[in-house]
mmCIF file of C-alpha atoms in Angstrom:
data_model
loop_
_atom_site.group_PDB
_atom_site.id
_atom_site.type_symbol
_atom_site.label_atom_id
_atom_site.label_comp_id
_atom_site.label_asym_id
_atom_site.label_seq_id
_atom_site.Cartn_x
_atom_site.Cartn_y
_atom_site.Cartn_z
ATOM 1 C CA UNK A 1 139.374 102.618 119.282
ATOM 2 C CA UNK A 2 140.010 105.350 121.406
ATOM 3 C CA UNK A 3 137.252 108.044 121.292
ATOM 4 C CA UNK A 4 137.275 110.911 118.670
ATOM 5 C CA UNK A 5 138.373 114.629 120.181
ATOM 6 C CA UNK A 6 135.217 116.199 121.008
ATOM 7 C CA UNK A 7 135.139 119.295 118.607
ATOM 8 C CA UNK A 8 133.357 121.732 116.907
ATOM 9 C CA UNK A 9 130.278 121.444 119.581
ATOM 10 C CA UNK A 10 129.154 117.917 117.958
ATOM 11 C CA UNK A 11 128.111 115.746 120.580
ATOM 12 C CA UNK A 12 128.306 111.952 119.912
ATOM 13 C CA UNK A 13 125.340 112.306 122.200
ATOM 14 C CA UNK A 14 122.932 114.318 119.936
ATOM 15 C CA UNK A 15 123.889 112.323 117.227
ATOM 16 C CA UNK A 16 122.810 109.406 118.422
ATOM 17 C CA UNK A 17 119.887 111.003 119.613
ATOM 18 C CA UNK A 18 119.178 112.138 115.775
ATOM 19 C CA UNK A 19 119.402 108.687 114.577
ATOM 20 C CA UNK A 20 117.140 107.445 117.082
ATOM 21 C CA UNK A 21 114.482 109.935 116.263
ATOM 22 C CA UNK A 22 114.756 108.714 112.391
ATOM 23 C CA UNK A 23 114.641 105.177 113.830
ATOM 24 C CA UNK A 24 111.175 106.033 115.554
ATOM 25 C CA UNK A 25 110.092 108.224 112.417
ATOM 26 C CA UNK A 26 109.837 104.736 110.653
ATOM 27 C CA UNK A 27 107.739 103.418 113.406
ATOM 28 C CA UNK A 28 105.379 106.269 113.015
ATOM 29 C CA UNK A 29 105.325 106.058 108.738
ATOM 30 C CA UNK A 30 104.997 101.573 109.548
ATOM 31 C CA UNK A 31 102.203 102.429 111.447
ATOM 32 C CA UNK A 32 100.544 105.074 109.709
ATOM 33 C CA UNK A 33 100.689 102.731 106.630
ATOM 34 C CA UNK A 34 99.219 100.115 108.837
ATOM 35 C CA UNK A 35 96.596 102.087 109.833
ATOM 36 C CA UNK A 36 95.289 103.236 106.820
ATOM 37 C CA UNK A 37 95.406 99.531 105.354
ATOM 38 C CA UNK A 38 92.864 98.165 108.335
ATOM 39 C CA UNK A 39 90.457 101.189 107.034
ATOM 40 C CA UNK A 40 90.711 100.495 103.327
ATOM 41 C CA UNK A 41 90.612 96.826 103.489
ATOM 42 C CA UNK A 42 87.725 97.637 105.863
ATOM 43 C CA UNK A 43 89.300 95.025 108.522
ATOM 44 C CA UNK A 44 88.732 97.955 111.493
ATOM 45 C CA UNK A 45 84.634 97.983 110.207
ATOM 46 C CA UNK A 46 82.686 96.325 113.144
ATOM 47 C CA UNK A 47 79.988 95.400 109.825
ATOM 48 C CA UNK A 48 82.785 93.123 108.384
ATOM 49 C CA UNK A 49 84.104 91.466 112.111
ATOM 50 C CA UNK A 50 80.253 90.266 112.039
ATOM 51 C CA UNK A 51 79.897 88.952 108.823
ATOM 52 C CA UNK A 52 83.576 87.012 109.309
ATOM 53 C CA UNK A 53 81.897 86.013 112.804
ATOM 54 C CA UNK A 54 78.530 84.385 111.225
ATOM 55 C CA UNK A 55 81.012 82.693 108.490
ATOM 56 C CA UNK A 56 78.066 85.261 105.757
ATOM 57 C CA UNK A 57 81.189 86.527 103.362
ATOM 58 C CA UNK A 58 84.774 85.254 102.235
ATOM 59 C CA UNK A 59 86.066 88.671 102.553
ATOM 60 C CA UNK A 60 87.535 88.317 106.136
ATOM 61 C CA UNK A 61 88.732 85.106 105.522
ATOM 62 C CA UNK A 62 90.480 86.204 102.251
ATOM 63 C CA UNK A 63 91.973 88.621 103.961
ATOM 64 C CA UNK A 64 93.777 87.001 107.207
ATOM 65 C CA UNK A 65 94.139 84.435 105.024
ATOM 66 C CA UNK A 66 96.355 86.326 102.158
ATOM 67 C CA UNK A 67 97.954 88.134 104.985
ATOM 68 C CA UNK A 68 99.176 85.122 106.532
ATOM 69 C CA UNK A 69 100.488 83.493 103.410
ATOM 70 C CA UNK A 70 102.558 86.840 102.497
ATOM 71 C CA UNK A 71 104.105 87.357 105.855
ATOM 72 C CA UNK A 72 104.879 83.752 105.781
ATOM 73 C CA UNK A 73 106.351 83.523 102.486
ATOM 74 C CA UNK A 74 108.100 87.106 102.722
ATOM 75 C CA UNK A 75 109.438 86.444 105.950
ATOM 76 C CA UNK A 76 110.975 83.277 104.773
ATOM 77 C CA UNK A 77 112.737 85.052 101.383
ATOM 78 C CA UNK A 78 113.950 87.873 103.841
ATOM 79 C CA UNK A 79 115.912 85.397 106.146
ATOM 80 C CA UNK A 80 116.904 83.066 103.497
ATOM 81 C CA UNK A 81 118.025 86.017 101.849
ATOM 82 C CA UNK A 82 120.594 86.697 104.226
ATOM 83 C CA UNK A 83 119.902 90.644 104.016
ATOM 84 C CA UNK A 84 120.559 92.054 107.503
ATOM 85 C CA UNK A 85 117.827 94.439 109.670
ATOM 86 C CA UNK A 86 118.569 98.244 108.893
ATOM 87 C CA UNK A 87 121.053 98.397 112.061
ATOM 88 C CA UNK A 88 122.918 95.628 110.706
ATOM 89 C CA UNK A 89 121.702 92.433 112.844
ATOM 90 C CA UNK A 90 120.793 89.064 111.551
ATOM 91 C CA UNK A 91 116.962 88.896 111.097
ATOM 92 C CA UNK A 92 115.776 87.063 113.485
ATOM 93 C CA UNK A 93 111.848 85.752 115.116
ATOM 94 C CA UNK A 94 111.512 86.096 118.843
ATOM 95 C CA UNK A 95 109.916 82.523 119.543
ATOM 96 C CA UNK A 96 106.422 82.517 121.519
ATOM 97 C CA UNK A 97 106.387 81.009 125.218
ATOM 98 C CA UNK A 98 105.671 77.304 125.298
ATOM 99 C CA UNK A 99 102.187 75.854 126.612
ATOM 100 C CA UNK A 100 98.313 75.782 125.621
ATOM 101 C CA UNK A 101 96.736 77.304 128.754
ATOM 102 C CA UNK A 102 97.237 81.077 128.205
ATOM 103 C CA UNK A 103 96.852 80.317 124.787
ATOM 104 C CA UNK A 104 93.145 79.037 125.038
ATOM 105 C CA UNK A 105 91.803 80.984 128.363
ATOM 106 C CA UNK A 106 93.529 83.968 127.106
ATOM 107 C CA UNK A 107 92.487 83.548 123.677
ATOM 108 C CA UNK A 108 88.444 82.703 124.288
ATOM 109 C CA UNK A 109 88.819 85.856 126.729
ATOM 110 C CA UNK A 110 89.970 88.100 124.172
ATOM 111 C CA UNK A 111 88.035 86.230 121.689
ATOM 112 C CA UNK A 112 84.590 87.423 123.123
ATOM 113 C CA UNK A 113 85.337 90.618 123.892
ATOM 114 C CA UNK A 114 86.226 90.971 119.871
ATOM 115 C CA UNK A 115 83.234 89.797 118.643
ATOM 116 C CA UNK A 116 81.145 91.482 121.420
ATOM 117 C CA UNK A 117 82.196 95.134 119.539
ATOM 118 C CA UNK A 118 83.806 94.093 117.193
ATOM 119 C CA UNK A 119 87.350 96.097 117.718
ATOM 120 C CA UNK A 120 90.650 94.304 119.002
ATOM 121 C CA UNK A 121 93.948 96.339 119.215
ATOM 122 C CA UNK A 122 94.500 97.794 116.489
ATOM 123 C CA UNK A 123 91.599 99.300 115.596
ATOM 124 C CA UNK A 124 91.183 100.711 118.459
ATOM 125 C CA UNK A 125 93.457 103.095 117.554
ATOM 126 C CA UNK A 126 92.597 103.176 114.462
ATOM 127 C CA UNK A 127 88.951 103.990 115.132
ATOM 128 C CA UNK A 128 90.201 107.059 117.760
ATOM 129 C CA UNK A 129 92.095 108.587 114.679
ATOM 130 C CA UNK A 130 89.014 108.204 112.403
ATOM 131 C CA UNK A 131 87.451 110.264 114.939
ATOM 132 C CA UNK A 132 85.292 107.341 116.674
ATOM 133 C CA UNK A 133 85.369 108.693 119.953
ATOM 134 C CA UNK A 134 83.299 105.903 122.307
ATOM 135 C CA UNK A 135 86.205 103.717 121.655
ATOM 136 C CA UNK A 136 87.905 105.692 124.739
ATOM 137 C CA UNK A 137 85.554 103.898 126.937
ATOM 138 C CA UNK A 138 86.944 100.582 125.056
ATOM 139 C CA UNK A 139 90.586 101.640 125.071
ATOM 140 C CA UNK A 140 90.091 102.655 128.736
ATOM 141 C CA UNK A 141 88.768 99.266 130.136
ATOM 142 C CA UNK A 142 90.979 98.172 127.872
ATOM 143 C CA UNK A 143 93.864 98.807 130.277
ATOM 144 C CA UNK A 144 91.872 98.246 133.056
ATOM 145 C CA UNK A 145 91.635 94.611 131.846
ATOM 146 C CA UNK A 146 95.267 94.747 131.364
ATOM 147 C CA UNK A 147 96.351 95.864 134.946
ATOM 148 C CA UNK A 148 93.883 93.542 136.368
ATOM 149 C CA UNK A 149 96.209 90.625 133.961
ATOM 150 C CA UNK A 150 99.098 92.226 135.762
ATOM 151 C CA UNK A 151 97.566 91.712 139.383
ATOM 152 C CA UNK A 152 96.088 88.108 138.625
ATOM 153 C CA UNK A 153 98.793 86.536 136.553
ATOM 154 C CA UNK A 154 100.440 85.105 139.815
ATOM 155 C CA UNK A 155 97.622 83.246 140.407
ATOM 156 C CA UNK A 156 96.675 81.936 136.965
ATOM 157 C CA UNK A 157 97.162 78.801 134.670
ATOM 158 C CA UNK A 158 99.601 79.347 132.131
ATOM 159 C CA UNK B 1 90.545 114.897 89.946
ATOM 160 C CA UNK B 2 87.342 113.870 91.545
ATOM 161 C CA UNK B 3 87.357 110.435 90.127
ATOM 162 C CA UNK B 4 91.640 110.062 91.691
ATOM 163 C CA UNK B 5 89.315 111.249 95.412
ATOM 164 C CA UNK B 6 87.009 108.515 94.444
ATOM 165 C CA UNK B 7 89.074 105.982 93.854
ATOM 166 C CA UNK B 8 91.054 106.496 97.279
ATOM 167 C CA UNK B 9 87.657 106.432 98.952
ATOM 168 C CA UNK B 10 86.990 103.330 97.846
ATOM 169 C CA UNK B 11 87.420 100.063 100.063
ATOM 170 C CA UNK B 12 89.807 96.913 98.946
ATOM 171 C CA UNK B 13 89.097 94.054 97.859
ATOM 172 C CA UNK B 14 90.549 91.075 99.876
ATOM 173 C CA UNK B 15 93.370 90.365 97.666
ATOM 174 C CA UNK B 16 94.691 93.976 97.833
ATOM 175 C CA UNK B 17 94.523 94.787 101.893
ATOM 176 C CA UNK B 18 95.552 91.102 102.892
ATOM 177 C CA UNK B 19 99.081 90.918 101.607
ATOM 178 C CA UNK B 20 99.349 94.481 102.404
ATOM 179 C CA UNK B 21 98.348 93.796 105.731
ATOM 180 C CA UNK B 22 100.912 90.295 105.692
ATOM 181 C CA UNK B 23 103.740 92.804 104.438
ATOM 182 C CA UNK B 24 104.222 94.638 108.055
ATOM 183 C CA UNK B 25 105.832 91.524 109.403
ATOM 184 C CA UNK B 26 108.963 91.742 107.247
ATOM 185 C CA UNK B 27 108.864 94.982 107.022
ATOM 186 C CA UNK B 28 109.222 95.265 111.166
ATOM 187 C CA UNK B 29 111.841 92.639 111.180
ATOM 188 C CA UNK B 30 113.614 94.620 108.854
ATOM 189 C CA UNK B 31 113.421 97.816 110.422
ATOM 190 C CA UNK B 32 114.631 96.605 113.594
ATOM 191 C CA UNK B 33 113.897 93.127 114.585
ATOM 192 C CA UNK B 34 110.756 93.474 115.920
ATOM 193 C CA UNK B 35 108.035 90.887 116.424
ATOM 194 C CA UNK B 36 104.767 93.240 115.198
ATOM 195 C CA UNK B 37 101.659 92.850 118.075
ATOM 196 C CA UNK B 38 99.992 95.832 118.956
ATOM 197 C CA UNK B 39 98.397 94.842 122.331
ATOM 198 C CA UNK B 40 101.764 95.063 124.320
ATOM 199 C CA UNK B 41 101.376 99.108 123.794
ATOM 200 C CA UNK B 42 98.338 98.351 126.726
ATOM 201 C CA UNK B 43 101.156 97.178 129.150
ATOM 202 C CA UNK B 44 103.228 99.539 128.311
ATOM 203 C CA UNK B 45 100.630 102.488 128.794
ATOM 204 C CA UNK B 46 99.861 100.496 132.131
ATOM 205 C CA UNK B 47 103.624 101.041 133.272
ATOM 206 C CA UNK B 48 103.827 104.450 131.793
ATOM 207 C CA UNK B 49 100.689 105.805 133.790
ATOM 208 C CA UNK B 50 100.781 103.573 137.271
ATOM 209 C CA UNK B 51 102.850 105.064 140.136
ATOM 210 C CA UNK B 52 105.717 103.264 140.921
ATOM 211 C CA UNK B 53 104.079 102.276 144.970
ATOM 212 C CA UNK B 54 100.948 100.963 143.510
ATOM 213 C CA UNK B 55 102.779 98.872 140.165
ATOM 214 C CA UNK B 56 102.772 95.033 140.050
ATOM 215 C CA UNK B 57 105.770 93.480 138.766
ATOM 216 C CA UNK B 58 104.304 92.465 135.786
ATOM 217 C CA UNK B 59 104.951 95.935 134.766
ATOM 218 C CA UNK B 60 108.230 96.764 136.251
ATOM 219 C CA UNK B 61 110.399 96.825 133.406
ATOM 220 C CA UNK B 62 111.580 99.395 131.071
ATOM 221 C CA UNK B 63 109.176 99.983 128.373
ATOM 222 C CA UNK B 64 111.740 102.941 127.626
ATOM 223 C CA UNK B 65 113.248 100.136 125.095
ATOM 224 C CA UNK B 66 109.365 99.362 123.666
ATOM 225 C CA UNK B 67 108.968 102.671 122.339
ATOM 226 C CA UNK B 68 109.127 101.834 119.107
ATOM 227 C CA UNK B 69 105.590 100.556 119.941
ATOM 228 C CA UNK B 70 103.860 103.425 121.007
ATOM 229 C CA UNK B 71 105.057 105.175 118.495
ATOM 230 C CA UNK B 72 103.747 102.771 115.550
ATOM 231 C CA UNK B 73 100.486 102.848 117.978
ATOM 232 C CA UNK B 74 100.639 106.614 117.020
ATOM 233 C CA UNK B 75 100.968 105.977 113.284
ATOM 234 C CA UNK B 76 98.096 103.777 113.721
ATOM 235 C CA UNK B 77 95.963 107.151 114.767
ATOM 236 C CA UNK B 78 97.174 108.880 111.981
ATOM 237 C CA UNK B 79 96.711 106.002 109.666
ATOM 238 C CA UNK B 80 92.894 106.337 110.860
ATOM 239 C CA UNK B 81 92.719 109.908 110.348
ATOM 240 C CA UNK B 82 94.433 109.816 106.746
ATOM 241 C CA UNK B 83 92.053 106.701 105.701
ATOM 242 C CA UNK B 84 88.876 106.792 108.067
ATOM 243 C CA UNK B 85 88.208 110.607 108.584
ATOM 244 C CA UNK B 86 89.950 112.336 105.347
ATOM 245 C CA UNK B 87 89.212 109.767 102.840
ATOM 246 C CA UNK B 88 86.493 108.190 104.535
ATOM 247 C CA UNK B 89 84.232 105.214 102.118
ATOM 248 C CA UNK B 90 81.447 107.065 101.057
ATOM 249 C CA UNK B 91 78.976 103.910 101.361
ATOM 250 C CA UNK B 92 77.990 101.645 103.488
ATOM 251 C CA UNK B 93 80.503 98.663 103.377
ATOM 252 C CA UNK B 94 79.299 96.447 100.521
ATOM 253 C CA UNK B 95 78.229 93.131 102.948
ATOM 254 C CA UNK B 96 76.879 90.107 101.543
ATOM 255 C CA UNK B 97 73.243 89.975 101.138
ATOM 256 C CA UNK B 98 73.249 87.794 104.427
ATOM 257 C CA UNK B 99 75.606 89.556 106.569
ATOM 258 C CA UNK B 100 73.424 92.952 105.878
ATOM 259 C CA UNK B 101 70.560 90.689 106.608
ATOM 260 C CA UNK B 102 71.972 89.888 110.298
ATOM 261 C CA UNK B 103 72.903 93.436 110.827
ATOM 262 C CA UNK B 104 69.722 94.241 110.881
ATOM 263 C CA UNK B 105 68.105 91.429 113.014
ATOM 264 C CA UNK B 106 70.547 93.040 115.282
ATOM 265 C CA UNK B 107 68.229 96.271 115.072
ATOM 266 C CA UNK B 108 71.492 98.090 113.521
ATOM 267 C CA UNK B 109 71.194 100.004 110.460
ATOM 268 C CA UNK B 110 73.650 99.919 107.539
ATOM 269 C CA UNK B 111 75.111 103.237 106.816
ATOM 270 C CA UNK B 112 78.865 104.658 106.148
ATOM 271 C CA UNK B 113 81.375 104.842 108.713
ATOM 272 C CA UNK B 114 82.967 101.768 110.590
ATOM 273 C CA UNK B 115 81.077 101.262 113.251
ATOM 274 C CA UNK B 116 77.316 101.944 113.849
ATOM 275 C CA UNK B 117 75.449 104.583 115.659
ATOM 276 C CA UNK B 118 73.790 102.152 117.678
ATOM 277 C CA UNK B 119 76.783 101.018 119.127
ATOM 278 C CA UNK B 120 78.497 104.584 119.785
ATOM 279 C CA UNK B 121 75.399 106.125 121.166
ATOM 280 C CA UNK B 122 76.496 107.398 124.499
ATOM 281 C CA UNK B 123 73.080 108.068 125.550
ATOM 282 C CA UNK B 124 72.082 104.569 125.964
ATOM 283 C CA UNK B 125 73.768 102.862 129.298
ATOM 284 C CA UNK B 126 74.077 99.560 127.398
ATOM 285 C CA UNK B 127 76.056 100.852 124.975
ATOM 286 C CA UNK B 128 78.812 102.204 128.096
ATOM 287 C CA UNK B 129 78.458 98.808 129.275
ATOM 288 C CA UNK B 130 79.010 96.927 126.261
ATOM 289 C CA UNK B 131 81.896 99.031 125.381
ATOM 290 C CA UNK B 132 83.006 98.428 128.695
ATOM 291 C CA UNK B 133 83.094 94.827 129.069
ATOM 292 C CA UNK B 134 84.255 94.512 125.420
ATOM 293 C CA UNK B 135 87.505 96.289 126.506
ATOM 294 C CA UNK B 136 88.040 94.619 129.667
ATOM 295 C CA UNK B 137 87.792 90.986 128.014
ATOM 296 C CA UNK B 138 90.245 92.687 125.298
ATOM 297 C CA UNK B 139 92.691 94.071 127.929
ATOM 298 C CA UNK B 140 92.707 91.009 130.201
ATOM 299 C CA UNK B 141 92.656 88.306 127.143
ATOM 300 C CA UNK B 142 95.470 89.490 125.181
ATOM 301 C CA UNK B 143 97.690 89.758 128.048
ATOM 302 C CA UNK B 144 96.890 86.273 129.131
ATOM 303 C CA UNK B 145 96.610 85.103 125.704
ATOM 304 C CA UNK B 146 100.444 87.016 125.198
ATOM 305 C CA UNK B 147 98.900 88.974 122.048
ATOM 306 C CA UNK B 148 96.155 89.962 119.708
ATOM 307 C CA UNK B 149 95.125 89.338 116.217
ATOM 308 C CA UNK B 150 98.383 91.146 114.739
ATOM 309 C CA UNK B 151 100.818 89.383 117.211
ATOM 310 C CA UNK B 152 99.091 85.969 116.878
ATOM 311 C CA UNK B 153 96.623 85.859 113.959
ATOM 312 C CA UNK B 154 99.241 87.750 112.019
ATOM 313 C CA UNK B 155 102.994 87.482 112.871
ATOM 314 C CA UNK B 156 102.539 84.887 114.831
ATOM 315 C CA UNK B 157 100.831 81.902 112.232
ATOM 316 C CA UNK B 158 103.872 83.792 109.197
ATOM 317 C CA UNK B 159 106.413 82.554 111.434
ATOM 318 C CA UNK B 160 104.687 79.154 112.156
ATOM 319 C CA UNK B 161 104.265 79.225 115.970
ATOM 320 C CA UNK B 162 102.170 76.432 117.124
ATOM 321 C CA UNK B 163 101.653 78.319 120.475
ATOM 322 C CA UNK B 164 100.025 81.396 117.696
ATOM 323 C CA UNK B 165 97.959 78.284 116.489
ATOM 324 C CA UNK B 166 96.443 77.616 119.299
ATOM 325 C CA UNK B 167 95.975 81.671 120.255
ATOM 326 C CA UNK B 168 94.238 82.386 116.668
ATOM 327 C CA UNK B 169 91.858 79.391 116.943
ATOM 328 C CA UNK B 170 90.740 79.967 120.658
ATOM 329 C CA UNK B 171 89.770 83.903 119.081
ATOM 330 C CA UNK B 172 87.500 82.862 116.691
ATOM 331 C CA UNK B 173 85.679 80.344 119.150
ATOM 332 C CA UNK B 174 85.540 82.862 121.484
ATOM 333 C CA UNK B 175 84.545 85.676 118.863
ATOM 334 C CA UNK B 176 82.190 83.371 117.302
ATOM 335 C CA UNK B 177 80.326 82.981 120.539
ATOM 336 C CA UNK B 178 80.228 86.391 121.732
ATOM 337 C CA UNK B 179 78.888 87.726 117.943
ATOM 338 C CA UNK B 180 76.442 85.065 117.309
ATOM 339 C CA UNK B 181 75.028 84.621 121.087
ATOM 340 C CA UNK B 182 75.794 87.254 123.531
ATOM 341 C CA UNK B 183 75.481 90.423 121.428
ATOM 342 C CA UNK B 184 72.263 89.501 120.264
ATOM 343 C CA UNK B 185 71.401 89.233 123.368
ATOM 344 C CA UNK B 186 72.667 93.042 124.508
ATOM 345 C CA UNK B 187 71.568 94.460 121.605
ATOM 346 C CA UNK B 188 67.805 93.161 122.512
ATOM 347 C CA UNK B 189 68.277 95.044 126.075
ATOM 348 C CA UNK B 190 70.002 98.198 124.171
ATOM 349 C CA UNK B 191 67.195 98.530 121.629
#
């Protein structure tokens, strides 16, 4: 196809640009729902990491749990379904690297530094927007940890 | 009118926030194919803010294409404002008689909000120093690890990765330790 006369001062340029800034707009509302669900399920509360961590309450477990079993199940209806992504590709699940070693240093890293105050990723955005400001000093060591990953990675099992 | 305000302050139950929570998988596939994790957004911050002399190659690439991510990260902020400052619970969360029992062998006290003044009280250096070293561990472990509770625990285990097995399991040994041994032990030097 042979591109379309330029007229009438519509750029194919800006148009595209439009229809990337809807595309992000639904990143923003995904995340905002997110958000809000960590707060009222009370997953972002540091009381309810501890409990889950001294195995004192189900509520934790009910909720990875249930959230694990609805991705799965909706996840497998949407590919089975055959219903394409919103820009028309085939649905498809970027596979995880192979191996155990990141997996279980990286993990029991990570691991203790979750239970030790009780905020991973997510809520630590969460927690800024709540207005929990001390979680800078997390989010900034944070990517000081993750920069040091960058520097190290050479030189570590994977 | 005030009981509709109540009801939105009001926590979940389990039942309600978990699939809701399970639901942003599909949802992200179907808005564009993409695997949901949150802690990437650190390496892409990482390459956003390092100058291009001092960068390691681990993050030379171009997180112009990751956007998406930040920008969910955003919603995530607003999600926290909407839920945890606007509409914020009222109460204390409602623990079990034993996990409000261990909060306060901890020497914390139970009160509303989601995390406790004793452990945002910038006048005590333990508290900088926990904070500290709980981010580092974070920011180094889930980029070894190659994600975090959503991109494991979450999307990871609803697509049945074994490698997102072996992630999710190694976090809750290594969360289990760090709750139940070391912070007692901080909170004992912070109090």
């Amino acid at each position: 196809m042979t591109s379309a006369p330029n007229i009438s001062g519509v750029h194919p340029q800006s148009t595209s640009t439009t229809r990337a800034a809807t595309g992000l707009l639904a990143y923003l509302l995904a995340g905002l729902y997110f958000g809000a669900v960590l707060v009222k399920s009370e997953a972002a509360s540091w009381y309810r990491i501890q409990e889950m961590f001294r195995f004192e309450a189900f509520h934790m477990f009910g909720l990875i749990g249930s959230a694990v079993l609805t991705g799965m199940v909706t996840t497998m209806l949407l590919r089975r379904s055959g219903l394409k992504s919103r820009d028309g590709q085939t649905i498809q699940v970027t596979a995880k690297d192979k191996g155990w070693r990141r997996y279980v240093f990286g993990g029991l890293t990570f691991g203790v530094g979750w239970g030790l105050a009780g905020v991973c990723p997510g809520p630590i955005f969460v927690l800024l927007g709540a207005g929990v400001w001390p979680i800078l000093i997390v989010l900034a060591f944070a990517l000081l940890g993750t920069y040091l990953y960058g520097v190290l990675k050479d030189r570590l099992p994977h | 009118m005030t009981e509709l305000l109540d009801f939105l302050r009001s926590p979940w139950p389990w039942y309600v926030g978990g699939p809701l929570i399970g639901l942003t998988v599909p949802l992200l596939l179907w808005l564009g194919n993409k695997s949901f994790g949150i802690s990437s957004n650190l390496r892409h911050a990482c390459a956003i803010l390092l100058p291009e002399r001092v960068r390691p190659g681990f993050f030379r690439y171009d997180w112009r294409r990751e956007r998406w991510n930040l920008v969910f990260a955003g919603g995530l902020i607003l999600g926290g404002f909407v839920a945890g400052a606007l509409l914020a619970d009222p109460e204390p969360a409602r623990l079990s008689a034993a996990g409000a029992q261990s909060i306060r062998d901890l020497g914390v006290e139970l009160r509303p909000g989601l995390v406790p003044a004793e452990l945002t009280d910038l006048g005590s250096p333990g508290v900088w120093l926990l904070l500290a070293l709980s981010g580092l561990l974070v920011g180094f472990g889930t980029r070894y690890g190659g994600g975090c509770t959503s991109g494991h625990a979450i999307t990871g285990l609803s697509t049945l990765q074994a490698p997102s097995l072996i992630a999710t399991v190694s976090f809750f040994v290594g969360g289990i330790l760090s709750a139940n041994f070391l912070l007692p032990l901080f909170m004992a030097v912070i109090r």
